Short mmCIF file of C-alpha atoms in Angstrom, two decimals:
data_model
loop_
_atom_site.label_atom_id
_atom_site.label_comp_id
_atom_site.label_asym_id
_atom_site.label_seq_id
_atom_site.Cartn_x
_atom_site.Cartn_y
_atom_site.Cartn_z
CA MET A 920 -17.99 44.38 -2.30
CA MET A 921 -16.13 42.70 -5.15
CA LYS A 922 -16.27 38.89 -5.36
CA PHE A 923 -13.77 37.02 -7.51
CA LEU A 924 -12.64 33.47 -7.96
CA ILE A 925 -8.87 33.94 -7.67
CA PHE A 926 -6.22 31.74 -9.31
CA LEU A 927 -2.70 31.91 -7.89
CA SER A 928 0.14 30.84 -10.14
CA LEU A 929 2.06 29.97 -6.97
CA ILE A 930 -0.21 26.94 -6.58
CA GLY A 931 0.15 24.16 -9.15
CA SER A 932 -2.79 23.78 -11.48
CA THR A 933 -4.77 20.55 -11.89
CA SER A 934 -6.36 19.26 -15.02
CA ALA A 935 -10.15 19.20 -15.12
CA PRO A 936 -11.80 15.86 -14.46
CA PHE A 937 -13.52 13.93 -17.20
CA ALA A 938 -16.86 12.25 -16.57
CA ALA A 939 -16.71 8.52 -17.27
CA SER A 940 -19.44 7.25 -19.56
CA GLY A 941 -20.81 4.80 -17.00
CA ALA A 942 -23.44 3.35 -19.31
CA ILE A 943 -24.12 -0.29 -18.62
CA ASN A 944 -23.61 -2.30 -21.77
CA SER A 945 -26.97 -2.98 -23.35
CA CYS A 946 -25.69 -4.94 -26.31
CA ARG A 947 -24.55 -8.16 -24.63
CA ALA A 948 -27.14 -10.31 -26.36
CA ALA A 949 -25.87 -9.18 -29.77
CA PHE A 950 -22.31 -9.41 -28.53
CA SER A 951 -22.81 -13.06 -27.56
CA LYS A 952 -23.57 -13.92 -31.17
CA ASN A 953 -20.43 -12.48 -32.69
CA SER A 954 -16.92 -13.88 -33.01
CA HIS A 955 -15.83 -12.49 -29.64
CA PHE A 956 -18.18 -14.90 -27.91
CA THR A 957 -16.19 -17.82 -29.34
CA VAL A 958 -13.00 -16.34 -27.92
CA ILE A 959 -14.59 -15.94 -24.50
CA SER A 960 -15.90 -19.50 -24.57
CA THR A 961 -12.44 -20.82 -25.43
CA TYR A 962 -10.75 -18.85 -22.67
CA LEU A 963 -13.38 -20.04 -20.19
CA LYS A 964 -12.91 -23.68 -21.15
CA ASP A 965 -9.13 -23.36 -20.78
CA THR A 966 -9.42 -21.56 -17.44
CA LEU A 967 -11.75 -24.21 -16.04
CA ASN A 968 -9.30 -26.88 -17.15
CA SER A 969 -6.44 -25.20 -15.28
CA LEU A 970 -8.56 -25.02 -12.13
CA GLU A 971 -9.27 -28.75 -12.41
CA LYS A 972 -5.53 -29.40 -12.47
CA MET A 973 -5.40 -27.75 -9.03
CA ARG A 974 -8.37 -29.60 -7.51
CA GLY A 975 -7.36 -31.80 -4.59
CA GLU A 976 -8.63 -35.11 -3.27
CA ASN A 977 -11.27 -33.47 -1.08
CA GLY A 978 -12.72 -31.47 -3.98
CA LEU A 979 -11.20 -28.14 -2.96
CA VAL A 980 -8.98 -26.20 -5.37
CA GLY A 981 -5.35 -25.75 -4.31
CA ASP A 982 -3.46 -22.49 -4.48
CA THR A 983 -0.64 -22.55 -7.04
CA LEU A 984 0.23 -24.47 -10.20
CA ILE A 985 3.62 -24.28 -11.96
CA ILE A 986 3.48 -24.76 -15.73
CA LYS A 987 6.64 -25.26 -17.79
CA SER A 988 6.43 -25.24 -21.58
CA ARG A 989 8.71 -27.31 -23.80
CA GLN A 990 10.08 -26.44 -27.22
CA ASP A 991 7.78 -28.98 -28.89
CA GLY A 992 4.72 -27.13 -27.57
CA THR A 993 3.91 -29.56 -24.77
CA PHE A 994 4.07 -28.60 -21.10
CA THR A 995 4.36 -30.03 -17.62
CA THR A 996 2.39 -29.06 -14.51
CA LYS A 997 3.21 -29.28 -10.83
CA ILE A 998 1.23 -28.25 -7.76
CA ALA A 999 3.43 -25.77 -5.89
CA ASN A 1000 1.02 -24.99 -3.06
CA PRO A 1001 -1.68 -27.58 -2.29
CA PHE A 1002 -3.40 -25.51 0.40
CA THR A 1003 -6.49 -23.40 -0.11
CA SER A 1004 -8.36 -20.50 1.47
CA PRO A 1005 -12.03 -19.60 2.01
CA THR A 1006 -11.72 -17.05 -0.82
CA ASN A 1007 -10.40 -19.69 -3.25
CA ILE A 1008 -13.27 -21.98 -2.25
CA ALA A 1009 -15.79 -19.16 -2.66
CA VAL A 1010 -14.67 -18.28 -6.18
CA ASP A 1011 -14.72 -21.95 -7.22
CA LEU A 1012 -18.21 -22.40 -5.74
CA LEU A 1013 -19.56 -19.38 -7.62
CA ILE A 1014 -18.13 -20.65 -10.89
CA GLN A 1015 -19.66 -24.11 -10.39
CA THR A 1016 -22.99 -22.55 -9.36
CA GLU A 1017 -23.04 -20.45 -12.52
CA LEU A 1018 -22.32 -23.60 -14.52
CA ASN A 1019 -24.91 -25.66 -12.57
CA ASP A 1020 -22.31 -28.33 -11.84
CA SER A 1021 -24.25 -30.06 -9.07
CA ARG A 1022 -21.68 -32.82 -8.60
CA LYS A 1023 -18.79 -30.48 -7.82
CA ILE A 1024 -21.01 -28.23 -5.72
CA SER A 1025 -22.18 -31.21 -3.63
CA GLU A 1026 -18.61 -32.42 -3.17
CA THR A 1027 -17.39 -28.99 -2.09
CA ILE A 1028 -20.28 -28.40 0.31
CA GLU A 1029 -19.78 -31.85 1.82
CA THR A 1030 -16.10 -31.14 2.41
CA LEU A 1031 -16.92 -27.75 3.95
CA SER A 1032 -19.40 -29.43 6.28
CA ASN A 1033 -16.61 -31.60 7.66
CA LEU A 1034 -13.90 -28.94 8.04
CA LYS A 1035 -12.78 -27.76 11.45
CA ILE A 1036 -14.04 -24.25 12.08
CA HIS A 1037 -13.86 -21.45 14.63
CA ASN A 1038 -16.77 -22.60 16.76
CA SER A 1039 -17.85 -19.38 18.47
CA THR A 1040 -18.30 -17.51 15.17
CA GLY A 1041 -19.04 -20.37 12.76
CA LEU A 1042 -16.30 -19.00 10.50
CA PHE A 1043 -13.62 -20.91 8.63
CA TYR A 1044 -9.88 -20.88 9.21
CA SER A 1045 -7.55 -19.20 6.74
CA ARG A 1046 -5.86 -22.24 5.18
CA TYR A 1047 -6.82 -25.89 4.67
CA ALA A 1048 -5.14 -28.83 3.00
CA THR A 1049 -6.74 -30.13 -0.18
CA ASP A 1050 -5.92 -33.79 0.45
CA ARG A 1051 -8.28 -36.12 2.27
CA THR A 1052 -7.11 -34.92 5.68
CA SER A 1053 -8.43 -31.38 5.03
CA ALA A 1054 -6.09 -30.35 7.84
CA VAL A 1055 -5.99 -26.76 9.10
CA ASN A 1056 -2.78 -25.13 7.87
CA ASP A 1057 -3.36 -21.62 9.26
CA PRO A 1058 -5.60 -21.35 12.35
CA SER A 1059 -6.23 -17.61 12.01
CA VAL A 1060 -9.71 -16.42 11.01
CA SER A 1061 -9.89 -13.79 8.25
CA SER A 1062 -12.96 -11.57 7.99
CA ILE A 1063 -12.53 -10.84 4.30
CA ASP A 1064 -11.89 -14.48 3.35
CA ASN A 1065 -15.02 -15.52 5.21
CA ALA A 1066 -16.99 -12.68 3.61
CA HIS A 1067 -16.34 -14.13 0.17
CA LEU A 1068 -17.30 -17.61 1.31
CA ALA A 1069 -20.46 -16.31 3.03
CA VAL A 1070 -21.69 -14.77 -0.24
CA ALA A 1071 -20.94 -18.02 -2.09
CA LEU A 1072 -22.74 -20.18 0.49
CA TRP A 1073 -25.75 -17.84 0.45
CA THR A 1074 -25.80 -18.13 -3.36
CA VAL A 1075 -25.72 -21.93 -3.28
CA LYS A 1076 -28.51 -22.11 -0.70
CA GLU A 1077 -30.68 -19.78 -2.79
CA LYS A 1078 -29.94 -21.39 -6.14
CA PHE A 1079 -30.38 -24.98 -4.92
CA LYS A 1080 -33.16 -24.65 -2.35
CA GLY A 1081 -34.65 -27.95 -1.28
CA THR A 1082 -31.65 -30.02 -2.41
CA PRO A 1083 -29.17 -31.70 -0.04
CA ALA A 1084 -26.41 -29.32 -1.19
CA GLY A 1085 -28.68 -26.31 -0.73
CA ASP A 1086 -29.74 -27.42 2.74
CA LYS A 1087 -26.13 -28.00 3.85
CA ALA A 1088 -25.07 -24.64 2.41
CA GLU A 1089 -27.87 -22.98 4.39
CA LYS A 1090 -26.67 -24.66 7.59
CA LEU A 1091 -23.09 -23.52 7.00
CA PHE A 1092 -24.23 -19.99 6.17
CA SER A 1093 -26.64 -19.61 9.07
CA ARG A 1094 -23.97 -20.32 11.70
CA MET A 1095 -21.64 -17.54 10.41
CA ASP A 1096 -21.42 -14.42 12.57
CA PHE A 1097 -19.04 -11.50 11.92
CA SER A 1098 -19.98 -9.50 15.03
CA VAL A 1099 -16.59 -10.07 16.67
CA TYR A 1100 -14.90 -7.93 14.00
CA TYR A 1101 -17.11 -4.85 14.46
CA ASP A 1102 -15.70 -1.89 16.39
CA GLN A 1103 -18.69 -0.01 17.81
CA ASN A 1104 -16.63 3.06 18.64
CA SER A 1105 -15.22 3.68 15.18
CA GLY A 1106 -17.81 1.91 13.05
CA LEU A 1107 -14.98 0.01 11.31
CA ILE A 1108 -14.51 -3.71 10.71
CA GLY A 1109 -11.43 -5.65 11.74
CA GLY A 1110 -9.43 -8.04 9.63
CA ASN A 1111 -8.33 -11.07 11.60
CA LEU A 1112 -8.63 -13.28 14.67
CA LYS A 1113 -5.55 -15.07 16.04
CA PHE A 1114 -5.08 -17.58 18.85
CA GLN A 1115 -2.46 -16.19 21.20
CA ASP A 1116 -1.54 -16.91 24.81
CA GLY A 1117 -4.35 -19.42 25.14
CA LYS A 1118 -7.14 -17.19 23.85
CA TRP A 1119 -8.60 -15.76 20.67
CA LEU A 1120 -7.70 -12.13 20.03
CA ARG A 1121 -8.97 -9.67 17.46
CA GLU A 1122 -6.01 -8.04 15.75
CA GLU A 1123 -5.89 -4.26 16.11
CA TYR A 1124 -6.04 -3.22 12.48
CA ASN A 1125 -9.34 -2.29 10.83
CA PHE A 1126 -10.26 -2.02 7.18
CA ALA A 1127 -10.50 1.76 6.96
CA ASN A 1128 -10.27 2.46 3.23
CA LEU A 1129 -13.05 2.29 0.64
CA GLY A 1130 -10.43 1.52 -2.00
CA SER A 1131 -10.17 -2.08 -0.87
CA GLU A 1132 -11.76 -5.46 -1.59
CA ALA A 1133 -12.96 -5.23 2.04
CA ARG A 1134 -15.81 -2.97 0.80
CA ILE A 1135 -17.79 -6.20 0.58
CA LEU A 1136 -17.72 -6.49 4.39
CA TYR A 1137 -19.45 -3.13 4.77
CA SER A 1138 -21.89 -3.68 1.91
CA GLY A 1139 -22.45 -7.39 1.25
CA ILE A 1140 -21.99 -8.87 4.73
CA TRP A 1141 -24.04 -6.09 6.30
CA ALA A 1142 -26.75 -6.63 3.67
CA LEU A 1143 -26.79 -10.37 4.45
CA GLY A 1144 -27.35 -9.63 8.14
CA LEU A 1145 -24.21 -11.38 9.36
CA PHE A 1146 -23.19 -8.79 11.96
CA LYS A 1147 -25.81 -10.48 14.06
CA LYS A 1148 -25.37 -8.50 17.27
CA TYR A 1149 -25.61 -5.23 15.37
CA ASN A 1150 -28.22 -5.94 12.70
CA HIS A 1151 -30.57 -3.38 14.21
CA ASN A 1152 -27.99 -0.60 14.47
CA VAL A 1153 -29.64 2.12 12.42
CA ASP A 1154 -26.38 4.06 12.25
CA PHE A 1155 -24.21 1.18 10.97
CA ILE A 1156 -23.82 2.59 7.45
CA GLU A 1157 -23.63 6.20 8.57
CA LYS A 1158 -20.80 5.49 11.01
CA ALA A 1159 -18.92 3.28 8.55
CA ILE A 1160 -19.11 5.74 5.66
CA ALA A 1161 -18.00 8.59 7.93
CA ALA A 1162 -15.00 6.58 9.17
CA LEU A 1163 -13.91 5.04 5.85
CA LYS A 1164 -11.37 7.02 3.85
CA SER A 1165 -11.96 7.65 0.17
CA GLU A 1166 -9.63 9.31 -2.32
CA VAL A 1167 -10.28 10.08 -5.97
CA LEU A 1168 -7.60 10.62 -8.60
CA TYR A 1169 -8.54 12.51 -11.75
CA THR A 1170 -6.94 11.14 -14.92
CA LYS A 1171 -7.47 11.84 -18.60
CA GLU A 1172 -9.65 8.75 -18.69
CA GLY A 1173 -11.89 9.95 -15.87
CA ALA A 1174 -12.14 10.01 -12.10
CA GLN A 1175 -10.74 6.91 -10.40
CA LEU A 1176 -10.91 5.55 -6.88
CA LYS A 1177 -7.52 5.33 -5.20
CA LEU A 1178 -6.78 1.88 -3.79
CA TRP A 1179 -4.93 0.71 -0.72
CA ASP A 1180 -2.15 -1.05 -2.67
CA GLY A 1181 -3.06 0.32 -6.09
CA SER A 1182 -4.05 -3.23 -7.11
CA ALA A 1183 -6.82 -3.60 -9.65
CA PHE A 1184 -8.42 -6.48 -7.75
CA GLN A 1185 -9.12 -4.08 -4.85
CA LEU A 1186 -11.39 -2.19 -7.21
CA PHE A 1187 -12.91 -5.04 -9.20
CA PHE A 1188 -13.08 -8.06 -6.88
CA PRO A 1189 -16.34 -6.99 -5.14
CA LYS A 1190 -17.82 -6.65 -8.65
CA MET A 1191 -17.39 -10.39 -9.09
CA PHE A 1192 -19.70 -11.00 -6.11
CA ILE A 1193 -22.27 -8.19 -6.03
CA ASN A 1194 -21.86 -6.12 -9.23
CA GLU A 1195 -21.58 -2.81 -7.41
CA GLU A 1196 -22.46 -0.91 -10.58
CA ILE A 1197 -26.10 -1.96 -10.08
CA TYR A 1198 -26.28 0.25 -7.00
CA SER A 1199 -23.55 2.86 -7.52
CA LYS A 1200 -23.12 5.25 -10.43
CA LYS A 1201 -19.70 6.09 -9.00
CA MET A 1202 -18.51 2.49 -9.16
CA GLN A 1203 -19.89 2.15 -12.65
CA ASP A 1204 -17.80 5.14 -13.71
CA PHE A 1205 -14.71 3.93 -11.84
CA TYR A 1206 -14.85 0.55 -13.60
CA ARG A 1207 -15.01 2.14 -17.04
CA ALA A 1208 -12.33 4.71 -16.31
CA SER A 1209 -9.98 2.10 -14.85
CA GLY A 1210 -10.17 -0.11 -17.93
CA ASN A 1211 -9.66 2.82 -20.30
CA TYR A 1212 -6.72 3.99 -18.20
CA MET A 1213 -5.04 0.55 -18.41
CA ILE A 1214 -5.13 0.71 -22.19
CA ALA A 1215 -4.06 4.36 -22.48
CA GLU A 1216 -1.32 4.12 -19.84
CA GLY A 1217 0.15 1.04 -21.50
CA LYS A 1218 0.49 3.06 -24.70
CA ARG A 1219 1.91 6.07 -22.87
CA ARG A 1220 4.57 3.86 -21.28
CA ARG A 1221 5.15 2.06 -24.60
CA LEU A 1222 4.44 -1.34 -23.09
CA GLU A 1223 3.47 -4.27 -25.27
CA VAL A 1224 0.53 -4.85 -22.92
CA PRO A 1225 -1.98 -2.61 -21.12
CA ALA A 1226 -0.93 -1.23 -17.73
CA ALA A 1227 -3.08 -3.75 -15.83
CA HIS A 1228 -1.29 -4.18 -12.51
CA SER A 1229 -2.38 -6.13 -9.48
CA ALA A 1230 -1.08 -8.47 -6.79
CA ALA A 1231 0.47 -11.54 -8.43
CA ARG A 1232 3.35 -13.96 -8.63
CA ALA A 1233 6.51 -12.01 -9.41
CA ASP A 1234 8.34 -15.25 -10.15
CA LEU A 1235 8.10 -18.90 -9.10
CA ASN A 1236 9.08 -18.14 -5.51
CA ILE A 1237 7.68 -14.71 -4.64
CA TYR A 1238 4.13 -13.42 -4.36
CA LYS A 1239 3.97 -9.63 -4.53
CA ASP A 1240 1.02 -7.73 -3.11
CA LYS A 1241 2.84 -4.43 -3.72
CA SER A 1242 2.59 -4.66 -7.48
CA GLY A 1243 -0.39 -2.52 -8.37
CA ASP A 1244 -0.23 0.88 -10.04
CA LYS A 1245 1.56 3.30 -7.74
CA ALA A 1246 -0.43 6.25 -9.11
CA PHE A 1247 -3.47 4.82 -7.33
CA VAL A 1248 -1.90 3.83 -4.01
CA SER A 1249 -3.65 5.36 -1.00
CA SER A 1250 -1.85 8.26 0.67
CA ASP A 1251 -2.14 6.34 3.95
CA ASN A 1252 -0.05 3.45 2.65
CA LYS A 1253 3.48 4.28 3.76
CA ASP A 1254 4.99 1.25 2.01
CA LEU A 1255 5.21 3.32 -1.16
CA SER A 1256 7.93 5.45 0.41
CA GLU A 1257 10.10 2.40 1.12
CA PRO A 1258 12.57 2.16 -1.83
CA THR A 1259 12.69 -1.64 -2.09
CA LEU A 1260 8.92 -2.00 -2.02
CA ARG A 1261 8.40 0.98 -4.33
CA LYS A 1262 10.29 -0.84 -7.09
CA GLN A 1263 7.66 -3.59 -7.08
CA TRP A 1264 4.78 -1.36 -8.12
CA ASP A 1265 3.95 -1.19 -11.85
CA SER A 1266 6.33 -4.08 -12.50
CA THR A 1267 4.00 -6.92 -13.53
CA PHE A 1268 1.21 -7.13 -16.08
CA THR A 1269 -1.50 -9.34 -14.61
CA PRO A 1270 -3.99 -10.80 -17.13
CA TYR A 1271 -6.69 -11.33 -14.51
CA ALA A 1272 -6.78 -7.57 -13.84
CA LEU A 1273 -7.41 -6.92 -17.52
CA PHE A 1274 -10.16 -9.54 -17.66
CA MET A 1275 -11.96 -7.98 -14.69
CA ALA A 1276 -11.75 -4.55 -16.35
CA ALA A 1277 -13.13 -6.12 -19.53
CA THR A 1278 -16.43 -6.92 -17.80
CA ALA A 1279 -17.35 -3.23 -18.04
CA ASN A 1280 -16.85 -3.16 -21.82
CA PRO A 1281 -16.29 -6.62 -23.40
CA GLU A 1282 -16.55 -5.42 -27.01
CA LYS A 1283 -13.57 -3.12 -26.52
CA PHE A 1284 -11.38 -5.49 -24.54
CA VAL A 1285 -11.80 -8.94 -26.07
CA PRO A 1286 -10.04 -8.10 -29.39
CA LEU A 1287 -7.24 -6.41 -27.42
CA ILE A 1288 -6.80 -9.42 -25.14
CA SER A 1289 -6.74 -11.77 -28.13
CA ASN A 1290 -3.77 -9.86 -29.53
CA LEU A 1291 -1.74 -10.63 -26.40
CA GLN A 1292 -2.00 -14.41 -26.41
CA ASN A 1293 1.12 -14.99 -28.52
CA ILE A 1294 3.50 -13.21 -26.11
CA LYS A 1295 6.22 -15.46 -24.75
CA SER A 1296 9.68 -15.50 -23.20
CA ASP A 1297 11.91 -18.39 -24.25
CA ASN A 1298 9.55 -21.38 -24.07
CA ASP A 1299 7.19 -19.82 -21.54
CA LEU A 1300 3.93 -18.68 -23.08
CA LEU A 1301 1.71 -15.98 -21.58
CA TYR A 1302 -1.27 -17.98 -22.84
CA ILE A 1303 -1.26 -21.76 -23.22
CA PRO A 1304 -4.09 -23.36 -25.20
CA THR A 1305 -6.07 -25.75 -22.94
CA MET A 1306 -4.51 -24.14 -19.82
CA GLY A 1307 -5.32 -20.45 -20.17
CA TRP A 1308 -3.40 -17.38 -19.02
CA MET A 1309 -0.33 -17.32 -16.83
CA ASP A 1310 -0.19 -15.18 -13.74
CA GLY A 1311 1.96 -12.37 -15.06
CA LEU A 1312 4.43 -10.75 -17.42
CA THR A 1313 7.26 -8.62 -16.04
CA VAL A 1314 7.24 -5.19 -17.70
CA LYS A 1315 10.18 -3.44 -16.04
CA GLY A 1316 13.49 -4.17 -14.37
CA HIS A 1317 16.16 -6.75 -15.19
CA SER A 1318 13.56 -9.46 -15.88
CA ARG A 1319 11.45 -7.35 -18.21
CA GLY A 1320 9.68 -9.44 -20.83
CA GLU A 1321 9.71 -12.64 -18.77
CA VAL A 1322 6.50 -14.63 -18.38
CA VAL A 1323 5.73 -15.93 -14.89
CA PRO A 1324 5.01 -19.63 -15.65
CA ALA A 1325 2.56 -20.11 -12.80
CA GLN A 1326 -1.13 -19.85 -12.06
CA LEU A 1327 -2.83 -18.94 -8.78
CA SER A 1328 -6.25 -20.51 -8.42
CA LEU A 1329 -7.65 -17.21 -7.12
CA ASN A 1330 -6.42 -15.31 -10.15
CA GLN A 1331 -7.67 -18.03 -12.50
CA GLY A 1332 -10.97 -17.91 -10.66
CA MET A 1333 -11.21 -14.16 -11.20
CA ILE A 1334 -10.63 -14.72 -14.92
CA GLY A 1335 -13.34 -17.39 -14.88
CA LEU A 1336 -15.87 -15.18 -13.08
CA SER A 1337 -15.05 -12.31 -15.45
CA LEU A 1338 -15.62 -14.47 -18.51
CA LEU A 1339 -18.92 -15.73 -17.12
CA GLN A 1340 -20.07 -12.14 -16.57
CA MET A 1341 -19.07 -11.27 -20.12
CA GLN A 1342 -21.10 -14.21 -21.39
CA ALA A 1343 -24.19 -13.37 -19.36
CA PRO A 1344 -26.87 -11.38 -21.24
CA ASP A 1345 -27.37 -9.15 -18.18
CA GLY A 1346 -23.63 -8.86 -17.47
CA LEU A 1347 -24.11 -10.02 -13.87
CA SER A 1348 -22.69 -12.79 -11.71
CA VAL A 1349 -24.96 -15.51 -10.34
CA SER A 1350 -24.55 -14.18 -6.80
CA SER A 1351 -25.34 -10.56 -7.64
CA ARG A 1352 -28.34 -11.64 -9.71
CA LEU A 1353 -29.84 -13.45 -6.72
CA LEU A 1354 -28.87 -10.72 -4.23
CA ASN A 1355 -30.56 -8.10 -6.37
CA LYS A 1356 -33.76 -10.16 -6.50
CA ASN A 1357 -34.00 -10.28 -2.71
CA PRO A 1358 -35.92 -7.13 -1.64
CA GLU A 1359 -34.42 -6.81 1.85
CA ILE A 1360 -30.84 -7.45 0.77
CA SER A 1361 -31.00 -5.23 -2.32
CA SER A 1362 -32.54 -2.45 -0.20
CA ARG A 1363 -29.60 -2.62 2.20
CA LEU A 1364 -27.13 -2.60 -0.69
CA LYS A 1365 -28.83 0.43 -2.20
CA GLU A 1366 -28.64 2.20 1.14
CA PHE A 1367 -24.91 1.56 1.47
CA TYR A 1368 -24.01 2.59 -2.06
CA SER A 1369 -26.22 5.67 -1.93
CA ALA A 1370 -24.19 6.81 1.08
CA PHE A 1371 -21.00 5.73 -0.74
CA ASP A 1372 -21.82 7.87 -3.77
CA LYS A 1373 -22.74 10.87 -1.62
CA LYS A 1374 -19.43 10.64 0.24
CA LEU A 1375 -17.54 10.70 -3.03
CA GLU A 1376 -19.53 13.72 -4.21
CA GLN A 1377 -18.26 15.85 -1.32
CA ASN A 1378 -16.14 18.77 -2.54
CA VAL A 1379 -16.04 17.38 -6.08
CA VAL A 1380 -15.40 19.95 -8.79
CA LYS A 1381 -16.30 18.96 -12.35
CA ILE A 1382 -16.72 20.47 -15.78
CA GLU A 1383 -20.04 19.27 -17.21
CA LYS A 1384 -21.65 20.62 -20.36
CA ASN A 1385 -19.33 23.63 -20.41
CA GLN A 1386 -20.18 24.53 -16.81
CA ILE A 1387 -18.26 24.11 -13.57
CA THR A 1388 -20.18 22.23 -10.88
CA VAL A 1389 -19.28 21.85 -7.20
CA ASN A 1390 -20.96 18.88 -5.52
CA GLY A 1391 -23.35 18.73 -8.47
CA ILE A 1392 -24.39 22.39 -8.19
CA GLY A 1393 -23.81 24.57 -11.24
CA GLN A 1394 -21.42 27.49 -10.74
CA PRO A 1395 -21.18 30.78 -12.64
CA GLN A 1396 -19.25 30.72 -15.88
CA LEU A 1397 -15.67 31.88 -15.26
CA TYR A 1398 -14.75 35.14 -16.98
CA GLY A 1399 -11.63 36.95 -15.91
CA ALA A 1400 -8.20 38.33 -16.70
CA GLU A 1401 -4.64 38.67 -15.42
CA PHE A 1402 -4.13 41.31 -12.74
CA GLN A 1403 -0.40 41.72 -12.18
CA TYR A 1404 -0.44 43.99 -9.16
CA PHE A 1405 3.33 44.37 -8.92
CA ARG A 1406 3.40 46.02 -12.34
CA LEU A 1407 0.50 48.40 -11.60
CA ARG A 1408 2.38 51.04 -9.56
CA GLY A 1409 1.14 54.35 -10.91
CA GLY A 1410 4.64 55.32 -12.00
CA TYR A 1411 8.15 54.07 -12.69
CA GLU A 1412 10.12 55.92 -10.03
CA LYS A 1413 11.19 54.23 -6.79
CA ASN A 1414 8.98 54.59 -3.68
CA VAL A 1415 5.70 55.40 -5.39
CA PRO A 1416 3.36 56.49 -2.58
CA ARG A 1417 1.32 53.61 -1.18
CA GLU A 1418 -1.95 55.50 -1.57
CA LYS A 1419 -1.28 56.04 -5.26
CA VAL A 1420 -0.57 52.36 -5.82
CA LEU A 1421 -3.75 51.32 -4.01
CA GLU A 1422 -5.80 53.77 -6.07
CA VAL A 1423 -4.44 52.26 -9.31
CA TRP A 1424 -5.38 48.80 -8.05
CA ARG A 1425 -8.91 49.92 -7.13
CA ARG A 1426 -9.47 51.43 -10.59
CA GLY A 1427 -8.23 48.26 -12.27
CA LEU A 1428 -10.42 45.98 -10.15
CA ASP A 1429 -13.44 48.25 -10.64
CA LYS A 1430 -13.03 48.05 -14.42
CA MET A 1431 -12.93 44.24 -14.22
CA VAL A 1432 -16.18 44.28 -12.22
CA GLU A 1433 -17.77 46.67 -14.72
CA ALA A 1434 -16.80 44.26 -17.49
CA GLY A 1435 -18.69 41.49 -15.68
CA MET A 1436 -15.62 39.51 -14.69
CA ASN A 1437 -15.75 37.10 -11.76
CA ALA A 1438 -12.22 35.64 -11.79
CA ILE A 1439 -8.70 36.98 -11.34
CA SER A 1440 -5.40 35.31 -12.11
CA PHE A 1441 -2.15 36.78 -10.85
CA TYR A 1442 1.49 35.96 -10.16
CA ILE A 1443 3.25 36.37 -6.83
CA PRO A 1444 6.80 37.73 -7.43
CA TRP A 1445 8.51 36.23 -4.42
CA ASP A 1446 11.66 38.32 -4.75
CA PHE A 1447 9.53 41.45 -4.23
CA HIS A 1448 8.11 40.15 -0.97
CA GLU A 1449 11.13 38.40 0.55
CA TYR A 1450 13.39 41.43 0.43
CA ALA A 1451 16.07 39.68 2.53
CA PRO A 1452 16.53 36.01 3.48
CA GLY A 1453 13.76 35.16 5.93
CA LYS A 1454 12.33 38.72 5.90
CA PHE A 1455 8.97 39.39 4.22
CA ASP A 1456 6.89 42.43 3.29
CA PHE A 1457 3.24 41.98 2.27
CA SER A 1458 2.12 45.44 3.41
CA GLY A 1459 4.28 47.78 1.33
CA LYS A 1460 5.38 49.65 4.48
CA VAL A 1461 8.91 48.33 5.08
CA ASP A 1462 11.59 51.03 5.11
CA GLN A 1463 14.80 49.04 5.27
CA ASP A 1464 17.07 51.83 3.95
CA GLY A 1465 15.72 54.25 6.57
CA ASP A 1466 14.92 57.12 4.16
CA GLY A 1467 11.44 57.55 5.59
CA LYS A 1468 9.75 56.09 2.53
CA PRO A 1469 8.49 52.54 1.92
CA ASP A 1470 10.85 50.44 -0.13
CA TYR A 1471 8.08 48.58 -1.97
CA PRO A 1472 8.06 48.00 -4.78
#
């Protein structure tokens, strides 16, 4: 029996994947002594200053700041959205914990202790005012928002054990329970609770895609033991990994995880909390490949900035969550097929996305970022000294080249967390450092990401060290030739006997086997096989002209 790996020209070819380097940067200590460290320190100082401009009377950071530059170089600021979310609070808490700012941490924890919450779960509502009323602005309860805050509260309680702030953080953390979101049948986690018709209801949708910031629910919140009713479910990870969809796109820069909206924060945001690269070689590679792709794709598209796209302010009035890179949008996301929404993708350069990518390779990215800080449109600067980076720069459409003169506290917070990771000798965030030191939690994280990596290895074909591997198993070296069966007829006259044609084919295939070949490439001449519209012959036996002889070829 002859065995060949067969290549059909009818099927489009795909380029071979590249393996991302994935090496964790081991030169951060030396890096911190060079000139780039000064740049990082300056950006961090400016970013922290912009966040302070958004801090409200109750110590919580508001959502949006509008910044208008004047011709004389001065600027004005105005709070456009004074409300905040658990995610905004979480990011601010982690920054202050990294900086050991006990005063701000105490103020924030005190405010959190007095906020109205969803009593049966101990979770926080989606929006609060930042004035002294701390009023609830949105009474829904988001699982992902609370996940971020849970990690931050756990970090504060661990970092400041035995202090009033640490004790209060522990109390807030210990009452949190995410069990209501867990679907035992599917193994998936839901997104939201809403009060409707006099009762609390869990919305139907589940987070079902690994290319989402909601990964932290399956990894971090599970590791922290906050699905309290299901903590002893031995199949929690197995069921989740089996149900979660994962898609990988192979680019010149390496394999990359496809994302629900194609937004960079869906890849990188969990890194700010748990540094997934500690536990997952796949994530380590994805981070590197994504950053390299941003740089290369920006050059390919002839942009003046890297192709770093993520959810952001499109202008002063519109927030766009459909503004990632459409090449990485999940196949399940049908919004991409809607023409109006499709135009939004790839349209805005978002500095915070580039800063998060920079955490995987600061030495490469910091000089590049520094070269972007003089970009402006009219009086609006992309980077304002003392205030940091604006939310975006439009890179296509009628407003191409326009700076979005606004800052979202979440996006500024992501820049701040990224800069702190770049400064850290170990390249980690304060939360991930503490999580990794906890044996039980780190063991659970390792278990999740081991299953994560294995899922992504399924049916993966690579070229490594001049050898094809399938799921990590080396395959025989390909050696083959073209076999154009429709030209091997055993003669030039019409109606060559079928037996003669088959004998010619056998001899040709036998010679390929004798030569040690294990691959065949051939064309399919469709006009030979579809001899009339809608009529096909793949047997060589059709006698359409009725002369008693097959018409093929």
